[in-house]
């Protein structure tokens, strides 16, 4: 079996540029990488904001849960480490990478209490479809039910269930594979600390 290694710029290249920032995405678009990874949260006005954490404090000058604001309100906050840059919407990131060969790797995040946002799967499907990006996007989540819900609305390029170490400990790789197959999810992401020879 041949294995192809693909490189993804994580959070737009968070070890080099401020994560999930316009600068990070513009610079990643010029890199010879296969994928750009980023995260989305829904806003109160039905948009998808590109931001990693469920709360604003670590990487912006805002406070509180991301999901408690409209997109316009979120875009008044400044991303830390940038020269006054603001949060992007999912459509903005799609537009940056549309002229490139870099594929999108979109993680659907839960809220600040680690509960899935019930509206996110349908919203992600709708935006990717409207933007013509469904066929160039792999969607990931730590919550298998989020991916199952997404697949009711659309079929992206791929789906990946990100296995937390807790899930790996509780159900094991065999249980995770069985669950993924049951729900039609073709790929798993396993943390390197759990990659034993058996796994």
mmCIF file of C-alpha atoms in Angstrom:
data_model
loop_
_atom_site.group_PDB
_atom_site.id
_atom_site.type_symbol
_atom_site.label_atom_id
_atom_site.label_comp_id
_atom_site.label_asym_id
_atom_site.label_seq_id
_atom_site.Cartn_x
_atom_site.Cartn_y
_atom_site.Cartn_z
ATOM 1 C CA UNK A 1 0.000 0.000 0.000
ATOM 2 C CA UNK A 2 1.415 3.389 -0.939
ATOM 3 C CA UNK A 3 1.016 6.178 1.580
ATOM 4 C CA UNK A 4 1.036 9.829 0.618
ATOM 5 C CA UNK A 5 2.118 12.303 3.256
ATOM 6 C CA UNK A 6 0.243 15.594 3.134
ATOM 7 C CA UNK A 7 1.202 18.710 5.049
ATOM 8 C CA UNK A 8 -1.443 20.940 6.593
ATOM 9 C CA UNK A 9 -0.728 24.449 7.824
ATOM 10 C CA UNK A 10 -2.277 24.187 11.292
ATOM 11 C CA UNK A 11 -4.497 27.125 12.286
ATOM 12 C CA UNK A 12 -3.078 28.849 9.234
ATOM 13 C CA UNK A 13 0.504 28.345 10.416
ATOM 14 C CA UNK A 14 0.179 29.142 14.123
ATOM 15 C CA UNK A 15 3.834 28.491 14.976
ATOM 16 C CA UNK A 16 4.925 31.140 12.471
ATOM 17 C CA UNK A 17 2.096 33.712 12.340
ATOM 18 C CA UNK A 18 -0.808 34.685 14.610
ATOM 19 C CA UNK A 19 -3.198 31.766 14.360
ATOM 20 C CA UNK A 20 -6.269 31.958 12.132
ATOM 21 C CA UNK A 21 -5.334 35.520 11.147
ATOM 22 C CA UNK A 22 -5.517 37.122 7.688
ATOM 23 C CA UNK A 23 -1.702 37.304 7.654
ATOM 24 C CA UNK A 24 -1.401 33.606 8.460
ATOM 25 C CA UNK A 25 -3.818 32.596 5.717
ATOM 26 C CA UNK A 26 -2.308 34.879 3.071
ATOM 27 C CA UNK A 27 1.177 33.570 3.822
ATOM 28 C CA UNK A 28 0.011 29.954 3.898
ATOM 29 C CA UNK A 29 -1.585 30.441 0.479
ATOM 30 C CA UNK A 30 1.931 30.962 -0.904
ATOM 31 C CA UNK A 31 3.391 27.828 0.722
ATOM 32 C CA UNK A 32 3.888 24.442 -0.994
ATOM 33 C CA UNK A 33 1.470 22.684 1.370
ATOM 34 C CA UNK A 34 -1.484 20.489 0.536
ATOM 35 C CA UNK A 35 -3.939 21.731 3.165
ATOM 36 C CA UNK A 36 -4.738 24.636 5.457
ATOM 37 C CA UNK A 37 -6.383 23.743 8.757
ATOM 38 C CA UNK A 38 -8.640 26.155 10.633
ATOM 39 C CA UNK A 39 -11.604 26.250 12.988
ATOM 40 C CA UNK A 40 -15.133 27.696 12.923
ATOM 41 C CA UNK A 41 -17.749 28.797 15.451
ATOM 42 C CA UNK A 42 -21.269 30.040 14.640
ATOM 43 C CA UNK A 43 -22.210 33.618 15.473
ATOM 44 C CA UNK A 44 -25.499 34.994 16.752
ATOM 45 C CA UNK A 45 -26.339 36.359 13.289
ATOM 46 C CA UNK A 46 -25.922 33.067 11.460
ATOM 47 C CA UNK A 47 -22.356 33.421 10.195
ATOM 48 C CA UNK A 48 -19.293 31.228 10.763
ATOM 49 C CA UNK A 49 -16.333 32.918 12.428
ATOM 50 C CA UNK A 50 -12.835 31.494 11.940
ATOM 51 C CA UNK A 51 -11.338 31.199 15.420
ATOM 52 C CA UNK A 52 -9.864 28.336 17.427
ATOM 53 C CA UNK A 53 -10.836 28.739 21.058
ATOM 54 C CA UNK A 54 -14.460 28.794 22.253
ATOM 55 C CA UNK A 55 -13.642 31.994 24.168
ATOM 56 C CA UNK A 56 -11.918 35.130 22.958
ATOM 57 C CA UNK A 57 -9.311 35.974 25.586
ATOM 58 C CA UNK A 58 -6.253 33.962 24.508
ATOM 59 C CA UNK A 59 -5.841 35.241 20.950
ATOM 60 C CA UNK A 60 -7.883 38.462 20.810
ATOM 61 C CA UNK A 61 -8.620 41.507 22.956
ATOM 62 C CA UNK A 62 -12.224 40.396 23.371
ATOM 63 C CA UNK A 63 -13.769 38.490 26.263
ATOM 64 C CA UNK A 64 -16.403 35.794 26.569
ATOM 65 C CA UNK A 65 -17.672 33.007 24.308
ATOM 66 C CA UNK A 66 -17.226 33.427 20.554
ATOM 67 C CA UNK A 67 -20.753 32.138 19.990
ATOM 68 C CA UNK A 68 -22.227 34.966 22.042
ATOM 69 C CA UNK A 69 -21.490 37.648 19.429
ATOM 70 C CA UNK A 70 -22.514 38.597 15.923
ATOM 71 C CA UNK A 71 -19.818 38.558 13.250
ATOM 72 C CA UNK A 72 -19.742 42.373 13.162
ATOM 73 C CA UNK A 73 -19.221 42.452 16.913
ATOM 74 C CA UNK A 74 -16.431 39.865 16.715
ATOM 75 C CA UNK A 75 -14.715 41.827 13.982
ATOM 76 C CA UNK A 76 -14.379 44.827 16.301
ATOM 77 C CA UNK A 77 -11.876 42.826 18.351
ATOM 78 C CA UNK A 78 -8.203 42.767 17.366
ATOM 79 C CA UNK A 79 -6.307 39.512 16.963
ATOM 80 C CA UNK A 80 -3.277 39.423 19.238
ATOM 81 C CA UNK A 81 0.113 39.566 17.564
ATOM 82 C CA UNK A 82 -1.254 41.261 14.444
ATOM 83 C CA UNK A 83 -1.045 44.818 13.215
ATOM 84 C CA UNK A 84 -4.704 45.501 13.966
ATOM 85 C CA UNK A 85 -6.172 42.524 12.090
ATOM 86 C CA UNK A 86 -9.625 41.148 12.773
ATOM 87 C CA UNK A 87 -11.382 37.803 12.707
ATOM 88 C CA UNK A 88 -12.411 36.358 9.344
ATOM 89 C CA UNK A 89 -15.619 34.660 8.277
ATOM 90 C CA UNK A 90 -15.521 31.259 6.587
ATOM 91 C CA UNK A 91 -16.261 32.904 3.213
ATOM 92 C CA UNK A 92 -13.138 35.065 3.609
ATOM 93 C CA UNK A 93 -10.873 32.057 4.057
ATOM 94 C CA UNK A 94 -12.454 30.277 1.103
ATOM 95 C CA UNK A 95 -11.760 33.357 -1.036
ATOM 96 C CA UNK A 96 -8.092 33.485 -0.013
ATOM 97 C CA UNK A 97 -7.476 29.887 -1.066
ATOM 98 C CA UNK A 98 -9.772 29.703 -4.096
ATOM 99 C CA UNK A 99 -6.959 30.657 -6.555
ATOM 100 C CA UNK A 100 -4.564 28.100 -5.025
ATOM 101 C CA UNK A 101 -4.197 24.323 -4.982
ATOM 102 C CA UNK A 102 -4.320 24.298 -1.177
ATOM 103 C CA UNK A 103 -7.322 22.344 0.082
ATOM 104 C CA UNK A 104 -9.309 23.341 3.163
ATOM 105 C CA UNK A 105 -9.330 21.324 6.380
ATOM 106 C CA UNK A 106 -12.141 22.793 8.453
ATOM 107 C CA UNK A 107 -12.682 21.815 12.074
ATOM 108 C CA UNK A 108 -16.161 22.345 13.503
ATOM 109 C CA UNK A 109 -15.626 23.432 17.085
ATOM 110 C CA UNK A 110 -17.925 22.941 20.106
ATOM 111 C CA UNK A 111 -18.942 25.753 22.445
ATOM 112 C CA UNK A 112 -17.204 26.876 25.640
ATOM 113 C CA UNK A 113 -18.802 23.981 27.555
ATOM 114 C CA UNK A 114 -17.680 21.470 24.896
ATOM 115 C CA UNK A 115 -21.249 21.048 23.674
ATOM 116 C CA UNK A 116 -21.743 20.783 19.905
ATOM 117 C CA UNK A 117 -23.407 23.816 18.361
ATOM 118 C CA UNK A 118 -26.529 22.194 16.848
ATOM 119 C CA UNK A 119 -26.612 24.676 13.952
ATOM 120 C CA UNK A 120 -22.982 24.312 12.835
ATOM 121 C CA UNK A 121 -23.182 21.261 10.539
ATOM 122 C CA UNK A 122 -25.967 22.706 8.382
ATOM 123 C CA UNK A 123 -24.280 26.112 8.313
ATOM 124 C CA UNK A 124 -20.935 24.668 7.247
ATOM 125 C CA UNK A 125 -22.615 22.613 4.533
ATOM 126 C CA UNK A 126 -24.536 25.641 3.256
ATOM 127 C CA UNK A 127 -21.537 27.985 3.100
ATOM 128 C CA UNK A 128 -19.223 25.452 1.472
ATOM 129 C CA UNK A 129 -21.894 24.605 -1.089
ATOM 130 C CA UNK A 130 -22.640 28.257 -1.854
ATOM 131 C CA UNK A 131 -18.933 29.035 -2.183
ATOM 132 C CA UNK A 132 -18.248 26.039 -4.439
ATOM 133 C CA UNK A 133 -15.769 24.699 -1.893
ATOM 134 C CA UNK A 134 -17.439 21.462 -0.812
ATOM 135 C CA UNK A 135 -15.287 19.352 -3.126
ATOM 136 C CA UNK A 136 -12.041 20.860 -1.843
ATOM 137 C CA UNK A 137 -12.779 20.718 1.891
ATOM 138 C CA UNK A 138 -12.225 18.015 4.483
ATOM 139 C CA UNK A 139 -14.337 18.558 7.597
ATOM 140 C CA UNK A 140 -13.109 17.390 11.001
ATOM 141 C CA UNK A 141 -14.483 17.320 14.531
ATOM 142 C CA UNK A 142 -13.802 15.792 17.923
ATOM 143 C CA UNK A 143 -17.538 15.037 18.147
ATOM 144 C CA UNK A 144 -18.666 12.185 15.954
ATOM 145 C CA UNK A 145 -22.287 13.360 16.115
ATOM 146 C CA UNK A 146 -21.249 16.639 14.506
ATOM 147 C CA UNK A 147 -19.848 14.793 11.500
ATOM 148 C CA UNK A 148 -22.907 12.553 11.295
ATOM 149 C CA UNK A 149 -25.101 15.669 11.211
ATOM 150 C CA UNK A 150 -22.927 17.271 8.542
ATOM 151 C CA UNK A 151 -23.260 14.221 6.303
ATOM 152 C CA UNK A 152 -27.043 14.580 6.418
ATOM 153 C CA UNK A 153 -26.649 17.952 4.697
ATOM 154 C CA UNK A 154 -23.693 17.561 2.335
ATOM 155 C CA UNK A 155 -20.826 15.362 1.211
ATOM 156 C CA UNK A 156 -17.519 17.220 1.455
ATOM 157 C CA UNK A 157 -14.242 15.948 0.025
ATOM 158 C CA UNK A 158 -13.657 14.076 3.265
ATOM 159 C CA UNK A 159 -14.592 13.769 6.930
ATOM 160 C CA UNK A 160 -12.239 12.951 9.780
ATOM 161 C CA UNK A 161 -13.156 12.100 13.351
ATOM 162 C CA UNK A 162 -10.448 13.530 15.622
ATOM 163 C CA UNK A 163 -10.009 11.063 18.463
ATOM 164 C CA UNK A 164 -9.218 12.634 21.806
ATOM 165 C CA UNK A 165 -6.921 10.650 24.041
ATOM 166 C CA UNK A 166 -9.904 10.135 26.366
ATOM 167 C CA UNK A 167 -11.880 8.442 23.596
ATOM 168 C CA UNK A 168 -8.898 6.319 22.659
ATOM 169 C CA UNK A 169 -8.525 5.221 26.269
ATOM 170 C CA UNK A 170 -12.237 4.541 26.735
ATOM 171 C CA UNK A 171 -13.142 2.738 23.502
ATOM 172 C CA UNK A 172 -9.783 1.834 21.951
ATOM 173 C CA UNK A 173 -8.874 1.941 18.294
ATOM 174 C CA UNK A 174 -11.118 -1.033 17.449
ATOM 175 C CA UNK A 175 -14.147 0.662 19.006
ATOM 176 C CA UNK A 176 -13.340 3.932 17.251
ATOM 177 C CA UNK A 177 -13.018 2.196 13.882
ATOM 178 C CA UNK A 178 -16.303 0.359 14.430
ATOM 179 C CA UNK A 179 -18.078 3.629 15.306
ATOM 180 C CA UNK A 180 -16.592 5.458 12.329
ATOM 181 C CA UNK A 181 -17.599 2.694 9.916
ATOM 182 C CA UNK A 182 -21.111 2.626 11.366
ATOM 183 C CA UNK A 183 -21.510 6.321 10.560
ATOM 184 C CA UNK A 184 -19.728 6.367 7.209
ATOM 185 C CA UNK A 185 -16.730 8.361 8.399
ATOM 186 C CA UNK A 186 -13.714 7.157 6.411
ATOM 187 C CA UNK A 187 -10.805 8.528 8.435
ATOM 188 C CA UNK A 188 -9.589 8.969 11.997
ATOM 189 C CA UNK A 189 -7.084 11.393 13.475
ATOM 190 C CA UNK A 190 -5.056 9.927 16.337
ATOM 191 C CA UNK A 191 -2.745 11.955 18.560
ATOM 192 C CA UNK A 192 0.902 10.969 18.169
ATOM 193 C CA UNK A 193 1.118 10.013 21.869
ATOM 194 C CA UNK A 194 -1.397 7.223 21.204
ATOM 195 C CA UNK A 195 0.305 5.808 18.110
ATOM 196 C CA UNK A 196 1.510 2.453 19.367
ATOM 197 C CA UNK A 197 2.594 -0.272 16.948
ATOM 198 C CA UNK A 198 -0.806 -1.975 17.370
ATOM 199 C CA UNK A 199 -2.725 1.220 16.660
#
